[in-house]
C-alpha cells in the first residue's frame, strides 16, 4: 500500500517473477507435449484396428488417478492464504455443494467434448483434425469476451476470422462438424473454469488446479465408463485387443500412454487458465496444433496438399495475431511502469497474472 521496497524487497520480487515464469513455462511444456503425444496416439489406436469410440473417450480422462500422488504432496493451502486474513483460505472456501455442482457440470461437459473429439479423430486424418481444432481459439476469444469480460481487439477479431476460415477450407462433413462442435465445447469449458476460479473457488494454490483437474476428470471418466457399458462396446474390447495390428501389449500401452498424455496436457491447460487466462491457455494449445500435421506426415503418411498447407498457414497467422496482441498488452504495462512510479501497484494488480503461491 504505497510502501517503498528496498533492495531486498526488489530482489524478492524478481525471484517471484522468475518463479512465476518458470511455472508458466512448465505448464506450457506439459500442454504442448501432452497434447501432441495424445493426439498422435489417438490416431494410432484407430489405425491399428481400435474402433471403440467410448474407449477412446474414456482414456482421455481415466488417467486422473496419477495426479493423486501430486495432490498428496501439496498440503492444504490454509497456511498460505493470501492477505494473511484471520479466516484464511478456509474462510473463503466455497460450500461443498457449490463445488460439487461446478465439478459435476464441467466434468459432464468434458465427457461430451471428449466423445465428439473421439468421433472427429475417427473420421478425419490427424492433420485435418488438428487444423480444425485450431478453431477452439476463435470460439474461446468470443466466449472469453462474453463470460470472462476479456477485451476483444481488432487483432483478436483477425485471429477469429483466420482460424475459422482455415478450418472451413478442409471440408469433411460429419468429422468437420463433430470436431468443430468439440472445439466450441472445449472453449466453453475453459471459460467456465476461469469463471469458477475467479468467482467460486477464489484461492491461489496449485492444489486448487489439481482439484479442478482430478474431480472434473473423475466425473468425465464415470460418464464415459457408463457410455462404454451402456453402448455395449465393452463386449468387443477383448476381440479388439486380440486383432490389434501391433499386438495386445501394444494395445494396452497405446491406451495407457494416451491416458497419461491427456492428463499431462490437461494439467498444463488448467494450470495456464489458473495462472493467466482461458484465452492464453487456448492460444498455447492452438500453437501446438500446426505441429501435429507435420508429425502426421511422417508417422501416418497423411497427405499434405495445397489446401492443408494454406489452412495451416492461416491457423499459424491467426494464432500469431493473438500472440502479438498479448505482446502489445505487455508493452503497454511496461510503459505505464516506466512513465509513472506510482503505476506498478495498480498496473500489475489489474493487468498482470498473479504470482505463484509461496512454497508450503
PDB file of N, CA, C and O in Angstrom, residues 248-321:
ATOM      1  N   UNK A 248      -1.490 -57.331 -28.569  1.00  0.00           N
ATOM      2  CA  UNK A 248      -2.241 -56.966 -27.364  1.00  0.00           C
ATOM      3  C   UNK A 248      -1.438 -56.069 -26.424  1.00  0.00           C
ATOM      4  O   UNK A 248      -1.985 -55.176 -25.790  1.00  0.00           O
ATOM      5  N   UNK A 249      -0.125 -56.340 -26.306  1.00  0.00           N
ATOM      6  CA  UNK A 249       0.702 -55.499 -25.425  1.00  0.00           C
ATOM      7  C   UNK A 249       0.724 -54.062 -25.929  1.00  0.00           C
ATOM      8  O   UNK A 249       0.611 -53.111 -25.143  1.00  0.00           O
ATOM      9  N   UNK A 250       0.839 -53.900 -27.241  1.00  0.00           N
ATOM     10  CA  UNK A 250       0.837 -52.560 -27.824  1.00  0.00           C
ATOM     11  C   UNK A 250      -0.521 -51.891 -27.630  1.00  0.00           C
ATOM     12  O   UNK A 250      -0.592 -50.675 -27.419  1.00  0.00           O
ATOM     13  N   UNK A 251      -1.590 -52.678 -27.690  1.00  0.00           N
ATOM     14  CA  UNK A 251      -2.949 -52.157 -27.467  1.00  0.00           C
ATOM     15  C   UNK A 251      -3.051 -51.542 -26.069  1.00  0.00           C
ATOM     16  O   UNK A 251      -3.509 -50.403 -25.903  1.00  0.00           O
ATOM     17  N   UNK A 252      -2.596 -52.301 -25.069  1.00  0.00           N
ATOM     18  CA  UNK A 252      -2.648 -51.812 -23.692  1.00  0.00           C
ATOM     19  C   UNK A 252      -1.752 -50.592 -23.503  1.00  0.00           C
ATOM     20  O   UNK A 252      -2.132 -49.614 -22.841  1.00  0.00           O
ATOM     21  N   UNK A 253      -0.566 -50.619 -24.102  1.00  0.00           N
ATOM     22  CA  UNK A 253       0.377 -49.499 -23.965  1.00  0.00           C
ATOM     23  C   UNK A 253      -0.150 -48.250 -24.664  1.00  0.00           C
ATOM     24  O   UNK A 253       0.041 -47.126 -24.176  1.00  0.00           O
ATOM     25  N   UNK A 254      -0.831 -48.439 -25.798  1.00  0.00           N
ATOM     26  CA  UNK A 254      -1.393 -47.286 -26.509  1.00  0.00           C
ATOM     27  C   UNK A 254      -2.450 -46.593 -25.668  1.00  0.00           C
ATOM     28  O   UNK A 254      -2.458 -45.362 -25.534  1.00  0.00           O
ATOM     29  N   UNK A 255      -3.343 -47.384 -25.084  1.00  0.00           N
ATOM     30  CA  UNK A 255      -4.397 -46.798 -24.255  1.00  0.00           C
ATOM     31  C   UNK A 255      -3.818 -46.143 -23.000  1.00  0.00           C
ATOM     32  O   UNK A 255      -4.227 -45.042 -22.619  1.00  0.00           O
ATOM     33  N   UNK A 256      -2.855 -46.831 -22.367  1.00  0.00           N
ATOM     34  CA  UNK A 256      -2.243 -46.269 -21.155  1.00  0.00           C
ATOM     35  C   UNK A 256      -1.477 -44.991 -21.479  1.00  0.00           C
ATOM     36  O   UNK A 256      -1.568 -43.984 -20.749  1.00  0.00           O
ATOM     37  N   UNK A 257      -0.715 -45.023 -22.581  1.00  0.00           N
ATOM     38  CA  UNK A 257       0.041 -43.835 -22.974  1.00  0.00           C
ATOM     39  C   UNK A 257      -0.862 -42.660 -23.306  1.00  0.00           C
ATOM     40  O   UNK A 257      -0.567 -41.513 -22.964  1.00  0.00           O
ATOM     41  N   UNK A 258      -1.986 -42.950 -23.973  1.00  0.00           N
ATOM     42  CA  UNK A 258      -2.944 -41.893 -24.300  1.00  0.00           C
ATOM     43  C   UNK A 258      -3.532 -41.283 -23.031  1.00  0.00           C
ATOM     44  O   UNK A 258      -3.671 -40.058 -22.916  1.00  0.00           O
ATOM     45  N   UNK A 259      -3.869 -42.153 -22.068  1.00  0.00           N
ATOM     46  CA  UNK A 259      -4.443 -41.673 -20.812  1.00  0.00           C
ATOM     47  C   UNK A 259      -3.467 -40.762 -20.069  1.00  0.00           C
ATOM     48  O   UNK A 259      -3.846 -39.685 -19.579  1.00  0.00           O
ATOM     49  N   UNK A 260      -2.202 -41.181 -19.987  1.00  0.00           N
ATOM     50  CA  UNK A 260      -1.200 -40.375 -19.285  1.00  0.00           C
ATOM     51  C   UNK A 260      -0.961 -39.058 -20.024  1.00  0.00           C
ATOM     52  O   UNK A 260      -0.891 -37.980 -19.414  1.00  0.00           O
ATOM     53  N   UNK A 261      -0.843 -39.133 -21.354  1.00  0.00           N
ATOM     54  CA  UNK A 261      -0.565 -37.924 -22.146  1.00  0.00           C
ATOM     55  C   UNK A 261      -1.678 -36.899 -21.999  1.00  0.00           C
ATOM     56  O   UNK A 261      -1.417 -35.691 -21.869  1.00  0.00           O
ATOM     57  N   UNK A 262      -2.948 -37.353 -21.992  1.00  0.00           N
ATOM     58  CA  UNK A 262      -4.044 -36.401 -21.838  1.00  0.00           C
ATOM     59  C   UNK A 262      -4.047 -35.761 -20.460  1.00  0.00           C
ATOM     60  O   UNK A 262      -4.390 -34.579 -20.311  1.00  0.00           O
ATOM     61  N   UNK A 263      -3.665 -36.502 -19.433  1.00  0.00           N
ATOM     62  CA  UNK A 263      -3.607 -35.902 -18.094  1.00  0.00           C
ATOM     63  C   UNK A 263      -2.491 -34.878 -17.992  1.00  0.00           C
ATOM     64  O   UNK A 263      -2.654 -33.816 -17.379  1.00  0.00           O
ATOM     65  N   UNK A 264      -1.347 -35.169 -18.607  1.00  0.00           N
ATOM     66  CA  UNK A 264      -0.246 -34.204 -18.627  1.00  0.00           C
ATOM     67  C   UNK A 264      -0.693 -32.923 -19.336  1.00  0.00           C
ATOM     68  O   UNK A 264      -0.471 -31.804 -18.847  1.00  0.00           O
ATOM     69  N   UNK A 265      -1.354 -33.102 -20.499  1.00  0.00           N
ATOM     70  CA  UNK A 265      -1.844 -31.937 -21.238  1.00  0.00           C
ATOM     71  C   UNK A 265      -2.886 -31.168 -20.436  1.00  0.00           C
ATOM     72  O   UNK A 265      -2.886 -29.933 -20.412  1.00  0.00           O
ATOM     73  N   UNK A 266      -3.768 -31.894 -19.754  1.00  0.00           N
ATOM     74  CA  UNK A 266      -4.849 -31.246 -19.003  1.00  0.00           C
ATOM     75  C   UNK A 266      -4.322 -30.439 -17.826  1.00  0.00           C
ATOM     76  O   UNK A 266      -4.839 -29.366 -17.509  1.00  0.00           O
ATOM     77  N   UNK A 267      -3.285 -30.952 -17.155  1.00  0.00           N
ATOM     78  CA  UNK A 267      -2.674 -30.184 -16.072  1.00  0.00           C
ATOM     79  C   UNK A 267      -2.107 -28.874 -16.623  1.00  0.00           C
ATOM     80  O   UNK A 267      -2.254 -27.805 -16.019  1.00  0.00           O
ATOM     81  N   UNK A 268      -1.475 -28.943 -17.802  1.00  0.00           N
ATOM     82  CA  UNK A 268      -0.976 -27.726 -18.428  1.00  0.00           C
ATOM     83  C   UNK A 268      -2.087 -26.760 -18.772  1.00  0.00           C
ATOM     84  O   UNK A 268      -1.976 -25.549 -18.545  1.00  0.00           O
ATOM     85  N   UNK A 269      -3.195 -27.291 -19.311  1.00  0.00           N
ATOM     86  CA  UNK A 269      -4.337 -26.450 -19.682  1.00  0.00           C
ATOM     87  C   UNK A 269      -4.910 -25.739 -18.458  1.00  0.00           C
ATOM     88  O   UNK A 269      -5.063 -24.511 -18.436  1.00  0.00           O
ATOM     89  N   UNK A 270      -5.243 -26.519 -17.420  1.00  0.00           N
ATOM     90  CA  UNK A 270      -5.862 -25.941 -16.225  1.00  0.00           C
ATOM     91  C   UNK A 270      -4.881 -25.006 -15.517  1.00  0.00           C
ATOM     92  O   UNK A 270      -5.268 -23.954 -15.000  1.00  0.00           O
ATOM     93  N   UNK A 271      -3.606 -25.377 -15.498  1.00  0.00           N
ATOM     94  CA  UNK A 271      -2.603 -24.525 -14.873  1.00  0.00           C
ATOM     95  C   UNK A 271      -2.511 -23.170 -15.542  1.00  0.00           C
ATOM     96  O   UNK A 271      -2.404 -22.131 -14.873  1.00  0.00           O
ATOM     97  N   UNK A 272      -2.567 -23.127 -16.876  1.00  0.00           N
ATOM     98  CA  UNK A 272      -2.485 -21.856 -17.589  1.00  0.00           C
ATOM     99  C   UNK A 272      -3.762 -21.035 -17.424  1.00  0.00           C
ATOM    100  O   UNK A 272      -3.710 -19.807 -17.368  1.00  0.00           O
ATOM    101  N   UNK A 273      -4.919 -21.714 -17.353  1.00  0.00           N
ATOM    102  CA  UNK A 273      -6.164 -20.992 -17.054  1.00  0.00           C
ATOM    103  C   UNK A 273      -6.056 -20.329 -15.686  1.00  0.00           C
ATOM    104  O   UNK A 273      -6.432 -19.167 -15.494  1.00  0.00           O
ATOM    105  N   UNK A 274      -5.518 -21.069 -14.720  1.00  0.00           N
ATOM    106  CA  UNK A 274      -5.382 -20.579 -13.349  1.00  0.00           C
ATOM    107  C   UNK A 274      -4.360 -19.440 -13.261  1.00  0.00           C
ATOM    108  O   UNK A 274      -4.601 -18.415 -12.621  1.00  0.00           O
ATOM    109  N   UNK A 275      -3.204 -19.603 -13.937  1.00  0.00           N
ATOM    110  CA  UNK A 275      -2.123 -18.637 -13.820  1.00  0.00           C
ATOM    111  C   UNK A 275      -2.327 -17.396 -14.686  1.00  0.00           C
ATOM    112  O   UNK A 275      -1.936 -16.292 -14.303  1.00  0.00           O
ATOM    113  N   UNK A 276      -2.936 -17.574 -15.871  1.00  0.00           N
ATOM    114  CA  UNK A 276      -3.065 -16.450 -16.806  1.00  0.00           C
ATOM    115  C   UNK A 276      -4.540 -16.237 -17.161  1.00  0.00           C
ATOM    116  O   UNK A 276      -5.199 -15.414 -16.560  1.00  0.00           O
ATOM    117  N   UNK A 277      -5.039 -16.999 -18.145  1.00  0.00           N
ATOM    118  CA  UNK A 277      -6.442 -16.871 -18.551  1.00  0.00           C
ATOM    119  C   UNK A 277      -6.798 -18.048 -19.441  1.00  0.00           C
ATOM    120  O   UNK A 277      -5.924 -18.743 -19.964  1.00  0.00           O
ATOM    121  N   UNK A 278      -8.098 -18.258 -19.646  1.00  0.00           N
ATOM    122  CA  UNK A 278      -8.543 -19.330 -20.523  1.00  0.00           C
ATOM    123  C   UNK A 278      -8.109 -19.072 -21.960  1.00  0.00           C
ATOM    124  O   UNK A 278      -7.771 -19.992 -22.708  1.00  0.00           O
ATOM    125  N   UNK A 279      -8.115 -17.799 -22.376  1.00  0.00           N
ATOM    126  CA  UNK A 279      -7.738 -17.471 -23.747  1.00  0.00           C
ATOM    127  C   UNK A 279      -6.261 -17.744 -23.987  1.00  0.00           C
ATOM    128  O   UNK A 279      -5.869 -18.292 -25.025  1.00  0.00           O
ATOM    129  N   UNK A 280      -5.407 -17.405 -23.018  1.00  0.00           N
ATOM    130  CA  UNK A 280      -3.984 -17.685 -23.159  1.00  0.00           C
ATOM    131  C   UNK A 280      -3.740 -19.189 -23.233  1.00  0.00           C
ATOM    132  O   UNK A 280      -2.939 -19.665 -24.038  1.00  0.00           O
ATOM    133  N   UNK A 281      -4.433 -19.949 -22.394  1.00  0.00           N
ATOM    134  CA  UNK A 281      -4.293 -21.399 -22.413  1.00  0.00           C
ATOM    135  C   UNK A 281      -4.667 -21.959 -23.777  1.00  0.00           C
ATOM    136  O   UNK A 281      -3.993 -22.845 -24.320  1.00  0.00           O
ATOM    137  N   UNK A 282      -5.722 -21.425 -24.369  1.00  0.00           N
ATOM    138  CA  UNK A 282      -6.159 -21.890 -25.674  1.00  0.00           C
ATOM    139  C   UNK A 282      -5.201 -21.475 -26.775  1.00  0.00           C
ATOM    140  O   UNK A 282      -5.029 -22.200 -27.758  1.00  0.00           O
ATOM    141  N   UNK A 283      -4.568 -20.318 -26.626  1.00  0.00           N
ATOM    142  CA  UNK A 283      -3.569 -19.891 -27.606  1.00  0.00           C
ATOM    143  C   UNK A 283      -2.410 -20.887 -27.640  1.00  0.00           C
ATOM    144  O   UNK A 283      -1.963 -21.314 -28.711  1.00  0.00           O
ATOM    145  N   UNK A 284      -1.911 -21.262 -26.466  1.00  0.00           N
ATOM    146  CA  UNK A 284      -0.806 -22.219 -26.412  1.00  0.00           C
ATOM    147  C   UNK A 284      -1.235 -23.549 -27.030  1.00  0.00           C
ATOM    148  O   UNK A 284      -0.479 -24.188 -27.771  1.00  0.00           O
ATOM    149  N   UNK A 285      -2.462 -23.967 -26.747  1.00  0.00           N
ATOM    150  CA  UNK A 285      -2.981 -25.195 -27.334  1.00  0.00           C
ATOM    151  C   UNK A 285      -3.040 -25.081 -28.855  1.00  0.00           C
ATOM    152  O   UNK A 285      -2.675 -26.011 -29.583  1.00  0.00           O
ATOM    153  N   UNK A 286      -3.491 -23.933 -29.350  1.00  0.00           N
ATOM    154  CA  UNK A 286      -3.594 -23.727 -30.799  1.00  0.00           C
ATOM    155  C   UNK A 286      -2.228 -23.663 -31.455  1.00  0.00           C
ATOM    156  O   UNK A 286      -2.057 -24.089 -32.592  1.00  0.00           O
ATOM    157  N   UNK A 287      -1.228 -23.138 -30.741  1.00  0.00           N
ATOM    158  CA  UNK A 287       0.121 -23.074 -31.284  1.00  0.00           C
ATOM    159  C   UNK A 287       0.653 -24.480 -31.566  1.00  0.00           C
ATOM    160  O   UNK A 287       1.388 -24.709 -32.531  1.00  0.00           O
ATOM    161  N   UNK A 288       0.267 -25.447 -30.733  1.00  0.00           N
ATOM    162  CA  UNK A 288       0.746 -26.822 -30.907  1.00  0.00           C
ATOM    163  C   UNK A 288       0.078 -27.528 -32.072  1.00  0.00           C
ATOM    164  O   UNK A 288       0.652 -28.454 -32.659  1.00  0.00           O
ATOM    165  N   UNK A 289      -1.125 -27.105 -32.425  1.00  0.00           N
ATOM    166  CA  UNK A 289      -1.902 -27.849 -33.421  1.00  0.00           C
ATOM    167  C   UNK A 289      -1.230 -27.920 -34.792  1.00  0.00           C
ATOM    168  O   UNK A 289      -1.272 -28.972 -35.437  1.00  0.00           O
ATOM    169  N   UNK A 290      -0.611 -26.836 -35.300  1.00  0.00           N
ATOM    170  CA  UNK A 290       0.068 -26.974 -36.586  1.00  0.00           C
ATOM    171  C   UNK A 290       1.254 -27.947 -36.548  1.00  0.00           C
ATOM    172  O   UNK A 290       1.711 -28.388 -37.602  1.00  0.00           O
ATOM    173  N   UNK A 291       1.763 -28.265 -35.351  1.00  0.00           N
ATOM    174  CA  UNK A 291       2.867 -29.219 -35.261  1.00  0.00           C
ATOM    175  C   UNK A 291       2.405 -30.639 -35.555  1.00  0.00           C
ATOM    176  O   UNK A 291       3.154 -31.445 -36.114  1.00  0.00           O
ATOM    177  N   UNK A 292       1.161 -30.958 -35.166  1.00  0.00           N
ATOM    178  CA  UNK A 292       0.663 -32.316 -35.315  1.00  0.00           C
ATOM    179  C   UNK A 292       0.609 -32.755 -36.772  1.00  0.00           C
ATOM    180  O   UNK A 292       1.009 -33.887 -37.087  1.00  0.00           O
ATOM    181  N   UNK A 293       0.115 -31.922 -37.723  1.00  0.00           N
ATOM    182  CA  UNK A 293       0.118 -32.372 -39.115  1.00  0.00           C
ATOM    183  C   UNK A 293       1.496 -32.724 -39.642  1.00  0.00           C
ATOM    184  O   UNK A 293       1.636 -33.629 -40.473  1.00  0.00           O
ATOM    185  N   UNK A 294       2.511 -32.016 -39.150  1.00  0.00           N
ATOM    186  CA  UNK A 294       3.873 -32.321 -39.600  1.00  0.00           C
ATOM    187  C   UNK A 294       4.283 -33.710 -39.125  1.00  0.00           C
ATOM    188  O   UNK A 294       4.819 -34.522 -39.892  1.00  0.00           O
ATOM    189  N   UNK A 295       4.018 -34.014 -37.854  1.00  0.00           N
ATOM    190  CA  UNK A 295       4.307 -35.354 -37.342  1.00  0.00           C
ATOM    191  C   UNK A 295       3.465 -36.404 -38.065  1.00  0.00           C
ATOM    192  O   UNK A 295       3.916 -37.518 -38.311  1.00  0.00           O
ATOM    193  N   UNK A 296       2.213 -36.044 -38.394  1.00  0.00           N
ATOM    194  CA  UNK A 296       1.311 -37.000 -39.036  1.00  0.00           C
ATOM    195  C   UNK A 296       1.812 -37.417 -40.413  1.00  0.00           C
ATOM    196  O   UNK A 296       1.615 -38.565 -40.836  1.00  0.00           O
ATOM    197  N   UNK A 297       2.455 -36.493 -41.127  1.00  0.00           N
ATOM    198  CA  UNK A 297       3.007 -36.831 -42.441  1.00  0.00           C
ATOM    199  C   UNK A 297       4.060 -37.925 -42.305  1.00  0.00           C
ATOM    200  O   UNK A 297       4.113 -38.873 -43.098  1.00  0.00           O
ATOM    201  N   UNK A 298       4.889 -37.838 -41.268  1.00  0.00           N
ATOM    202  CA  UNK A 298       5.975 -38.806 -41.092  1.00  0.00           C
ATOM    203  C   UNK A 298       5.486 -40.118 -40.475  1.00  0.00           C
ATOM    204  O   UNK A 298       5.908 -41.201 -40.891  1.00  0.00           O
ATOM    205  N   UNK A 299       4.590 -40.041 -39.494  1.00  0.00           N
ATOM    206  CA  UNK A 299       4.182 -41.247 -38.768  1.00  0.00           C
ATOM    207  C   UNK A 299       3.039 -42.003 -39.439  1.00  0.00           C
ATOM    208  O   UNK A 299       2.968 -43.227 -39.357  1.00  0.00           O
ATOM    209  N   UNK A 300       2.123 -41.271 -40.096  1.00  0.00           N
ATOM    210  CA  UNK A 300       0.931 -41.917 -40.648  1.00  0.00           C
ATOM    211  C   UNK A 300       0.803 -41.769 -42.157  1.00  0.00           C
ATOM    212  O   UNK A 300      -0.147 -42.275 -42.743  1.00  0.00           O
ATOM    213  N   UNK A 301       1.736 -41.054 -42.780  1.00  0.00           N
ATOM    214  CA  UNK A 301       1.670 -40.873 -44.223  1.00  0.00           C
ATOM    215  C   UNK A 301       0.513 -40.004 -44.673  1.00  0.00           C
ATOM    216  O   UNK A 301       0.052 -40.130 -45.811  1.00  0.00           O
ATOM    217  N   UNK A 302       0.008 -39.122 -43.791  1.00  0.00           N
ATOM    218  CA  UNK A 302      -1.084 -38.222 -44.185  1.00  0.00           C
ATOM    219  C   UNK A 302      -0.626 -37.335 -45.346  1.00  0.00           C
ATOM    220  O   UNK A 302       0.489 -36.788 -45.318  1.00  0.00           O
ATOM    221  N   UNK A 303      -1.468 -37.191 -46.369  1.00  0.00           N
ATOM    222  CA  UNK A 303      -1.090 -36.295 -47.469  1.00  0.00           C
ATOM    223  C   UNK A 303      -1.117 -34.838 -47.008  1.00  0.00           C
ATOM    224  O   UNK A 303      -1.946 -34.453 -46.193  1.00  0.00           O
ATOM    225  N   UNK A 304      -0.206 -34.039 -47.524  1.00  0.00           N
ATOM    226  CA  UNK A 304      -0.159 -32.611 -47.201  1.00  0.00           C
ATOM    227  C   UNK A 304      -0.335 -31.839 -48.507  1.00  0.00           C
ATOM    228  O   UNK A 304       0.630 -31.458 -49.161  1.00  0.00           O
ATOM    229  N   UNK A 305      -1.609 -31.653 -48.891  1.00  0.00           N
ATOM    230  CA  UNK A 305      -1.880 -30.979 -50.156  1.00  0.00           C
ATOM    231  C   UNK A 305      -1.912 -29.471 -49.957  1.00  0.00           C
ATOM    232  O   UNK A 305      -1.702 -28.951 -48.859  1.00  0.00           O
ATOM    233  N   UNK A 306      -2.208 -28.753 -51.060  1.00  0.00           N
ATOM    234  CA  UNK A 306      -2.186 -27.296 -51.019  1.00  0.00           C
ATOM    235  C   UNK A 306      -3.186 -26.705 -50.058  1.00  0.00           C
ATOM    236  O   UNK A 306      -2.896 -25.717 -49.373  1.00  0.00           O
ATOM    237  N   UNK A 307      -4.392 -27.314 -49.973  1.00  0.00           N
ATOM    238  CA  UNK A 307      -5.415 -26.787 -49.071  1.00  0.00           C
ATOM    239  C   UNK A 307      -4.979 -26.890 -47.621  1.00  0.00           C
ATOM    240  O   UNK A 307      -5.202 -25.977 -46.827  1.00  0.00           O
ATOM    241  N   UNK A 308      -4.353 -28.024 -47.261  1.00  0.00           N
ATOM    242  CA  UNK A 308      -3.903 -28.192 -45.876  1.00  0.00           C
ATOM    243  C   UNK A 308      -2.767 -27.226 -45.550  1.00  0.00           C
ATOM    244  O   UNK A 308      -2.704 -26.683 -44.444  1.00  0.00           O
ATOM    245  N   UNK A 309      -1.867 -27.035 -46.501  1.00  0.00           N
ATOM    246  CA  UNK A 309      -0.772 -26.094 -46.265  1.00  0.00           C
ATOM    247  C   UNK A 309      -1.335 -24.687 -46.053  1.00  0.00           C
ATOM    248  O   UNK A 309      -0.925 -23.969 -45.129  1.00  0.00           O
ATOM    249  N   UNK A 310      -2.305 -24.295 -46.899  1.00  0.00           N
ATOM    250  CA  UNK A 310      -2.919 -22.974 -46.748  1.00  0.00           C
ATOM    251  C   UNK A 310      -3.649 -22.864 -45.420  1.00  0.00           C
ATOM    252  O   UNK A 310      -3.547 -21.853 -44.717  1.00  0.00           O
ATOM    253  N   UNK A 311      -4.387 -23.920 -45.060  1.00  0.00           N
ATOM    254  CA  UNK A 311      -5.110 -23.910 -43.785  1.00  0.00           C
ATOM    255  C   UNK A 311      -4.144 -23.808 -42.613  1.00  0.00           C
ATOM    256  O   UNK A 311      -4.408 -23.102 -41.636  1.00  0.00           O
ATOM    257  N   UNK A 312      -3.002 -24.520 -42.703  1.00  0.00           N
ATOM    258  CA  UNK A 312      -2.025 -24.469 -41.622  1.00  0.00           C
ATOM    259  C   UNK A 312      -1.417 -23.077 -41.502  1.00  0.00           C
ATOM    260  O   UNK A 312      -1.243 -22.552 -40.393  1.00  0.00           O
ATOM    261  N   UNK A 313      -1.125 -22.449 -42.636  1.00  0.00           N
ATOM    262  CA  UNK A 313      -0.561 -21.103 -42.604  1.00  0.00           C
ATOM    263  C   UNK A 313      -1.555 -20.107 -42.020  1.00  0.00           C
ATOM    264  O   UNK A 313      -1.178 -19.221 -41.238  1.00  0.00           O
ATOM    265  N   UNK A 314      -2.838 -20.246 -42.381  1.00  0.00           N
ATOM    266  CA  UNK A 314      -3.851 -19.358 -41.815  1.00  0.00           C
ATOM    267  C   UNK A 314      -4.007 -19.578 -40.315  1.00  0.00           C
ATOM    268  O   UNK A 314      -4.208 -18.633 -39.551  1.00  0.00           O
ATOM    269  N   UNK A 315      -3.908 -20.864 -39.891  1.00  0.00           N
ATOM    270  CA  UNK A 315      -4.008 -21.162 -38.458  1.00  0.00           C
ATOM    271  C   UNK A 315      -2.843 -20.537 -37.689  1.00  0.00           C
ATOM    272  O   UNK A 315      -3.019 -19.981 -36.609  1.00  0.00           O
ATOM    273  N   UNK A 316      -1.637 -20.621 -38.274  1.00  0.00           N
ATOM    274  CA  UNK A 316      -0.463 -20.010 -37.632  1.00  0.00           C
ATOM    275  C   UNK A 316      -0.623 -18.495 -37.589  1.00  0.00           C
ATOM    276  O   UNK A 316      -0.332 -17.849 -36.575  1.00  0.00           O
ATOM    277  N   UNK A 317      -1.083 -17.922 -38.681  1.00  0.00           N
ATOM    278  CA  UNK A 317      -1.304 -16.468 -38.743  1.00  0.00           C
ATOM    279  C   UNK A 317      -2.343 -16.043 -37.711  1.00  0.00           C
ATOM    280  O   UNK A 317      -2.176 -15.054 -37.003  1.00  0.00           O
ATOM    281  N   UNK A 318      -3.425 -16.806 -37.626  1.00  0.00           N
ATOM    282  CA  UNK A 318      -4.457 -16.479 -36.648  1.00  0.00           C
ATOM    283  C   UNK A 318      -3.948 -16.545 -35.223  1.00  0.00           C
ATOM    284  O   UNK A 318      -4.239 -15.679 -34.390  1.00  0.00           O
ATOM    285  N   UNK A 319      -3.151 -17.586 -34.914  1.00  0.00           N
ATOM    286  CA  UNK A 319      -2.575 -17.705 -33.577  1.00  0.00           C
ATOM    287  C   UNK A 319      -1.592 -16.568 -33.308  1.00  0.00           C
ATOM    288  O   UNK A 319      -1.554 -16.008 -32.207  1.00  0.00           O
ATOM    289  N   UNK A 320      -0.806 -16.214 -34.329  1.00  0.00           N
ATOM    290  CA  UNK A 320       0.179 -15.143 -34.168  1.00  0.00           C
ATOM    291  C   UNK A 320      -0.499 -13.802 -33.894  1.00  0.00           C
ATOM    292  O   UNK A 320       0.040 -12.963 -33.169  1.00  0.00           O
ATOM    293  N   UNK A 321      -1.698 -13.597 -34.457  1.00  0.00           N
ATOM    294  CA  UNK A 321      -2.423 -12.341 -34.217  1.00  0.00           C
ATOM    295  C   UNK A 321      -2.721 -12.177 -32.731  1.00  0.00           C
ATOM    296  O   UNK A 321      -2.573 -11.088 -32.173  1.00  0.00           O
TER     297      UNK A 321
END
